[in-house]
Tab-separated table of C-alpha atoms and ligand atoms in Angstrom:
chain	number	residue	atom	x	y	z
A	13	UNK	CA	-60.753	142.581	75.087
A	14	UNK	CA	-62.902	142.823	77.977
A	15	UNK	CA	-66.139	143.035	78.430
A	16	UNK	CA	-68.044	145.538	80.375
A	17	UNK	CA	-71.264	143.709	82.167
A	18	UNK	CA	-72.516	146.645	83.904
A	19	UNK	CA	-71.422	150.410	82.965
A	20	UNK	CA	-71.349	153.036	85.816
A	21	UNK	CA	-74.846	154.025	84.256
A	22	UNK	CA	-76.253	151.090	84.594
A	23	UNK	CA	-75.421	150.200	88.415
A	24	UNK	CA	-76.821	153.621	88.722
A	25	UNK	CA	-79.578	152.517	87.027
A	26	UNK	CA	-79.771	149.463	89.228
A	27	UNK	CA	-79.253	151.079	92.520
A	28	UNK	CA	-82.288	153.859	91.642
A	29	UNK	CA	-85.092	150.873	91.038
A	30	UNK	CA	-83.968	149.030	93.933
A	31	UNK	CA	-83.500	151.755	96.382
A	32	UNK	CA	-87.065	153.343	95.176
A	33	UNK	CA	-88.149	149.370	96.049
A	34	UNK	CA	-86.649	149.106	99.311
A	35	UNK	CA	-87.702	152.480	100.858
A	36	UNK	CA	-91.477	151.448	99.559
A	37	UNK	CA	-91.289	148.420	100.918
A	38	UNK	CA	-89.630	149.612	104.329
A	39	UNK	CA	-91.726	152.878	104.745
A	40	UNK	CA	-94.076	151.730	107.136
A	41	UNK	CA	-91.076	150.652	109.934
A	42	UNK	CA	-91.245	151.091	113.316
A	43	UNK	CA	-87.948	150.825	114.105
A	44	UNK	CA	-85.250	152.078	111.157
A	45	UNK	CA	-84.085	148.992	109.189
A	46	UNK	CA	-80.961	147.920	108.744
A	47	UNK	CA	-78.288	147.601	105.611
A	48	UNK	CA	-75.796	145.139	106.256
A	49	UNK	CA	-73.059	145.811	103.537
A	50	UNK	CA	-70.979	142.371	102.839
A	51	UNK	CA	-67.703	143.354	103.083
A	52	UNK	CA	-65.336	143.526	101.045
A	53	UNK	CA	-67.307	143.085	97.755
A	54	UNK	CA	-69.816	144.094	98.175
A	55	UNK	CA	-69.450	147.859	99.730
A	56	UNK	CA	-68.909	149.535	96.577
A	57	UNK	CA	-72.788	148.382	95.798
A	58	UNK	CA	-74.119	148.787	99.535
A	59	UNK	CA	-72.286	152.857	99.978
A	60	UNK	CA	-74.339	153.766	96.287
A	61	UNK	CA	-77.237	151.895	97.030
A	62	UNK	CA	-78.097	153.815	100.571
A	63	UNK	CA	-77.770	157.262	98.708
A	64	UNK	CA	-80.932	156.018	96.633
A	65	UNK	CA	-83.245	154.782	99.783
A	66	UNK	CA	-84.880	158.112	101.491
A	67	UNK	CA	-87.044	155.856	104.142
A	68	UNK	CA	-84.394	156.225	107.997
A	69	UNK	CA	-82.403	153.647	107.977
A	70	UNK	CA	-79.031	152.635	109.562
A	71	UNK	CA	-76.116	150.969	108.504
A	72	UNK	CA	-73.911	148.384	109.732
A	73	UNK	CA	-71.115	145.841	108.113
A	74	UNK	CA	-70.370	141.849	108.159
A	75	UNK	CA	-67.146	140.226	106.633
A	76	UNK	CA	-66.440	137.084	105.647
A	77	UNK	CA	-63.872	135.180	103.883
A	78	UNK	CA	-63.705	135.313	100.494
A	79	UNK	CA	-62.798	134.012	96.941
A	80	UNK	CA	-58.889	133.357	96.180
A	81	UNK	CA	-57.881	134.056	92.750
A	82	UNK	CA	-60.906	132.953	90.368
A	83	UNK	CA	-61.265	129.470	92.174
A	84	UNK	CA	-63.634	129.491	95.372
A	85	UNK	CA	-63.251	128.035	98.313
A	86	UNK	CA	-66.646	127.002	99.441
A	87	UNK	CA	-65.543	127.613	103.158
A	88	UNK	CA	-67.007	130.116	104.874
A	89	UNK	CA	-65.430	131.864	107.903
A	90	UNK	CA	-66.978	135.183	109.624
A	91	UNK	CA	-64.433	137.619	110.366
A	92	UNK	CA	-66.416	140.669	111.202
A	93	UNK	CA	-69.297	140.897	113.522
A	94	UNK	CA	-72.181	143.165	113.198
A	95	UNK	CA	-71.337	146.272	115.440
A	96	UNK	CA	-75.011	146.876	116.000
A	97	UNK	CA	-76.539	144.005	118.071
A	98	UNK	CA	-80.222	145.291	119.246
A	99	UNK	CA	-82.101	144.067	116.136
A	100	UNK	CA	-84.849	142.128	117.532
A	101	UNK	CA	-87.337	144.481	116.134
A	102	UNK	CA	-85.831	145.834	113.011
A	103	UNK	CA	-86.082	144.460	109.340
A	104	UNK	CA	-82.098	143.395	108.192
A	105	UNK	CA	-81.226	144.181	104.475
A	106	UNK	CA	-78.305	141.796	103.498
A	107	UNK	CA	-76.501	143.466	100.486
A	108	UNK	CA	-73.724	141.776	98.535
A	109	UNK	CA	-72.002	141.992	95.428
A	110	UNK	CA	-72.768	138.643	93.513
A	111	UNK	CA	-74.691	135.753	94.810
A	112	UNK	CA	-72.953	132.602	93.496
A	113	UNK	CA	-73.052	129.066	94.979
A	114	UNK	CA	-75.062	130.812	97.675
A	115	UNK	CA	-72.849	129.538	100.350
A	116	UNK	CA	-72.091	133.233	101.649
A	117	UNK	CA	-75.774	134.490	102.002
A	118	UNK	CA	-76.855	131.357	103.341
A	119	UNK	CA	-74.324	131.228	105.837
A	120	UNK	CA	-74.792	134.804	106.996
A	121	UNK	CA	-78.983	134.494	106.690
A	122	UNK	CA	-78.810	131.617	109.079
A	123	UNK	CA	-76.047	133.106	111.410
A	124	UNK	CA	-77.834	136.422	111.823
A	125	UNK	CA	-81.145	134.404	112.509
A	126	UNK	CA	-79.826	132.847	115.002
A	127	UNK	CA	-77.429	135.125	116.796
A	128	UNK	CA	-79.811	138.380	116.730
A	129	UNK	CA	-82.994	137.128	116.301
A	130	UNK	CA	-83.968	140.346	113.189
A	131	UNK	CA	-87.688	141.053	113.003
A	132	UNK	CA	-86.911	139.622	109.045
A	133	UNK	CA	-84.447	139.511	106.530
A	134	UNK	CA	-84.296	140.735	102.824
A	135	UNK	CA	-81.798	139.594	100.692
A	136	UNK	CA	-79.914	141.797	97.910
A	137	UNK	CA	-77.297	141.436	95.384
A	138	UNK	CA	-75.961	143.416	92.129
A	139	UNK	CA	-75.636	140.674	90.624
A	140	UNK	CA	-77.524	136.454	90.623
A	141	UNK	CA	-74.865	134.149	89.018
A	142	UNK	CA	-77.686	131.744	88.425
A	143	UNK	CA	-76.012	128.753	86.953
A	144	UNK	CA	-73.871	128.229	89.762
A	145	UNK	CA	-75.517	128.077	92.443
A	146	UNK	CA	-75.171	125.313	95.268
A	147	UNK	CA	-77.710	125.981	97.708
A	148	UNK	CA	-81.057	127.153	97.179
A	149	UNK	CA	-81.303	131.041	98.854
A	150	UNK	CA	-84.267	133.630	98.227
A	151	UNK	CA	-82.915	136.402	96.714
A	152	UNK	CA	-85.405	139.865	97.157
A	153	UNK	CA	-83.763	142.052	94.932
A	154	UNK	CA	-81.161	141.445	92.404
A	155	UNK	CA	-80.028	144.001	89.787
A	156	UNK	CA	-79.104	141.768	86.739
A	157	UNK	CA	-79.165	137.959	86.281
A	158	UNK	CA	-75.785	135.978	84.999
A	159	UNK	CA	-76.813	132.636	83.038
A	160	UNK	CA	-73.367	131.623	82.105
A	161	UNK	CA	-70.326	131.412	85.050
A	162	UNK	CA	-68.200	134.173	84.005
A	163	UNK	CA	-65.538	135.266	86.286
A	164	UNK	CA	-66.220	138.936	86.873
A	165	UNK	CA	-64.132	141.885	88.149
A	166	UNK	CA	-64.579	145.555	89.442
A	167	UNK	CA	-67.321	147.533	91.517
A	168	UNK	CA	-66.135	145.412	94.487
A	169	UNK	CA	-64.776	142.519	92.664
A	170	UNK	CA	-61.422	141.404	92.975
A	171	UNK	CA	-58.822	139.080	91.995
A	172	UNK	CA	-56.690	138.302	94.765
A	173	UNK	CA	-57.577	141.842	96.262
A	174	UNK	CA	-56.351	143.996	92.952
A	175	UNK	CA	-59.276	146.408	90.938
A	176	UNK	CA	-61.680	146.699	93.495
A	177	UNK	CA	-61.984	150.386	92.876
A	178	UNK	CA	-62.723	149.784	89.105
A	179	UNK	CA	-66.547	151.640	88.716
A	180	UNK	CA	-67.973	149.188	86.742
A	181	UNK	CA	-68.353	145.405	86.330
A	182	UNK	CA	-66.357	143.741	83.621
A	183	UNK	CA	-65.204	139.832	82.495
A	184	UNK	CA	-61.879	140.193	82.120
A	185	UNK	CA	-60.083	138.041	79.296
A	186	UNK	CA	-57.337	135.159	79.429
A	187	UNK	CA	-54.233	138.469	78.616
A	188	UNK	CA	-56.162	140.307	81.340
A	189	UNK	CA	-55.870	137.754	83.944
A	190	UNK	CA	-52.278	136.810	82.780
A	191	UNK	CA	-51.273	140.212	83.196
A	192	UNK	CA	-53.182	140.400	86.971
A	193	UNK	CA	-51.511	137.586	87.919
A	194	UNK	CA	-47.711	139.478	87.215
A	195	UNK	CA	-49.115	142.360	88.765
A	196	UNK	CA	-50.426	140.426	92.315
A	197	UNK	CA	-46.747	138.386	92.417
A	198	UNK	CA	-45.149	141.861	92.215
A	199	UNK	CA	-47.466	144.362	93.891
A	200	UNK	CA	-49.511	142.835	96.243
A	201	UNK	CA	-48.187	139.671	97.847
B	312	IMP	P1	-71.006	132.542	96.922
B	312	IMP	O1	-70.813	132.255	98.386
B	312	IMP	O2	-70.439	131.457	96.063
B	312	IMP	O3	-72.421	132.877	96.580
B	312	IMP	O4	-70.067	133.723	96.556
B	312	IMP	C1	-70.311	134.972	96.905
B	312	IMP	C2	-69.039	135.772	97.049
B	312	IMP	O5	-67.985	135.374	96.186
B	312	IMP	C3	-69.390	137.182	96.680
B	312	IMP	O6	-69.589	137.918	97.861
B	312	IMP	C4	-68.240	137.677	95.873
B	312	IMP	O7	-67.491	138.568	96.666
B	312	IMP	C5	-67.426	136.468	95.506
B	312	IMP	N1	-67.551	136.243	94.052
B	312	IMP	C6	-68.495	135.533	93.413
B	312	IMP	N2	-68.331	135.553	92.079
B	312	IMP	C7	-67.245	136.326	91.873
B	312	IMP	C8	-66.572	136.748	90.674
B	312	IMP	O8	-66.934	136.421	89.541
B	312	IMP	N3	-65.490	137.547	90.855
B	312	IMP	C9	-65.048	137.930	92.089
B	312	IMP	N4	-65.651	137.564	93.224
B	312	IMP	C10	-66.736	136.756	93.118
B	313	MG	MG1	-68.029	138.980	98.725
């Protein structure tokens, strides 16, 4: 059976307290801040989380690459660029899915620091896989904490691309990922 992590409700939940958050925090701006949606994981969090920040903002998207199967890679390659460059002045709110080993956020924190130069960065995830982590990165806001390394699925999550579009976050069992294995050799690869 699997088990459901975070209900629809509860990302709803999630994305309410951290949008209210953000716009206090960003309410005073200058210059409208940023969301940088992680693709592809973590857009599913970054399109619901925007509809709960009423402070101007604008949006923007980064990709890099990602997990294969339920085994990471620990490489990290960028293969999307930021579309909007003239940041100098403007506060950058990373948004992701789930921080793990921390490469990704780390990689991208230091990459947009030095490429664009942001006025400052804020760092947020649905979910902190705290056991796992590699490399120490400051996360702002995070909307639940995960002691134990569980592979998860849905909201953005994948294995090897399949059930992205799944509204809520589960941990799939061993039958589940048997049966998504048959279904990537025949469907998807
Ligand atoms: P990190 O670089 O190890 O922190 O990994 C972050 C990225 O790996 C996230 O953006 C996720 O897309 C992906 N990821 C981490 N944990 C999981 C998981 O349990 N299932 C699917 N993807 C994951
Ligand atoms: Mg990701």
């Amino acid at each position: 059976m699997r088990e459901v992590l975070l209900s629809r409700e509860q990302i709803e939940a999630i994305c309410k307290n951290i949008g209210h958050l953000l716009s206090e925090e960003l309410k005073d701006e200058e210059r409208a801040p940023m969301v940088v949606g992680v693709m592809k994981g973590g857009l599913n969090f970054t399109l619901d989380l925007i509809k709960d920040i009423d402070v101007p903002i604008i949006t923007d998207y980064v990709q890099i690459s990602s997990y294969s199967g339920t085994s990471q890679t620990g490489i990290i390659s960028l293969k999307k660029d930021l579309s909007i460059t003239d940041i100098k002045d403007r506060v950058v709110i990373l948004v992701d899915d789930v921080v793990d080993t921390g490469y990704s956020m780390h990689y991208l924190r230091h990459f947009l620091l030095e490429k664009y130069n942001p006025k400052r960065i804020i760092i947020c995830c649905l979910i902190n896989k705290t056991s796992v982590r590699k490399i120490d990165v400051k996360i702002d806001y995070s909307g639940y904490e995960l002691k134990e390394n569980k592979f998860l699925m849905g909201y953005g999550l994948d294995y090897k691309e399949l059930f992205r579009n799944v509204p809520y976050v589960y941990i799939p069992d061993q039958e589940e990922i048997d049966e998504y294995e048959k279904t990537a050799r025949e469907k998807v690869l």
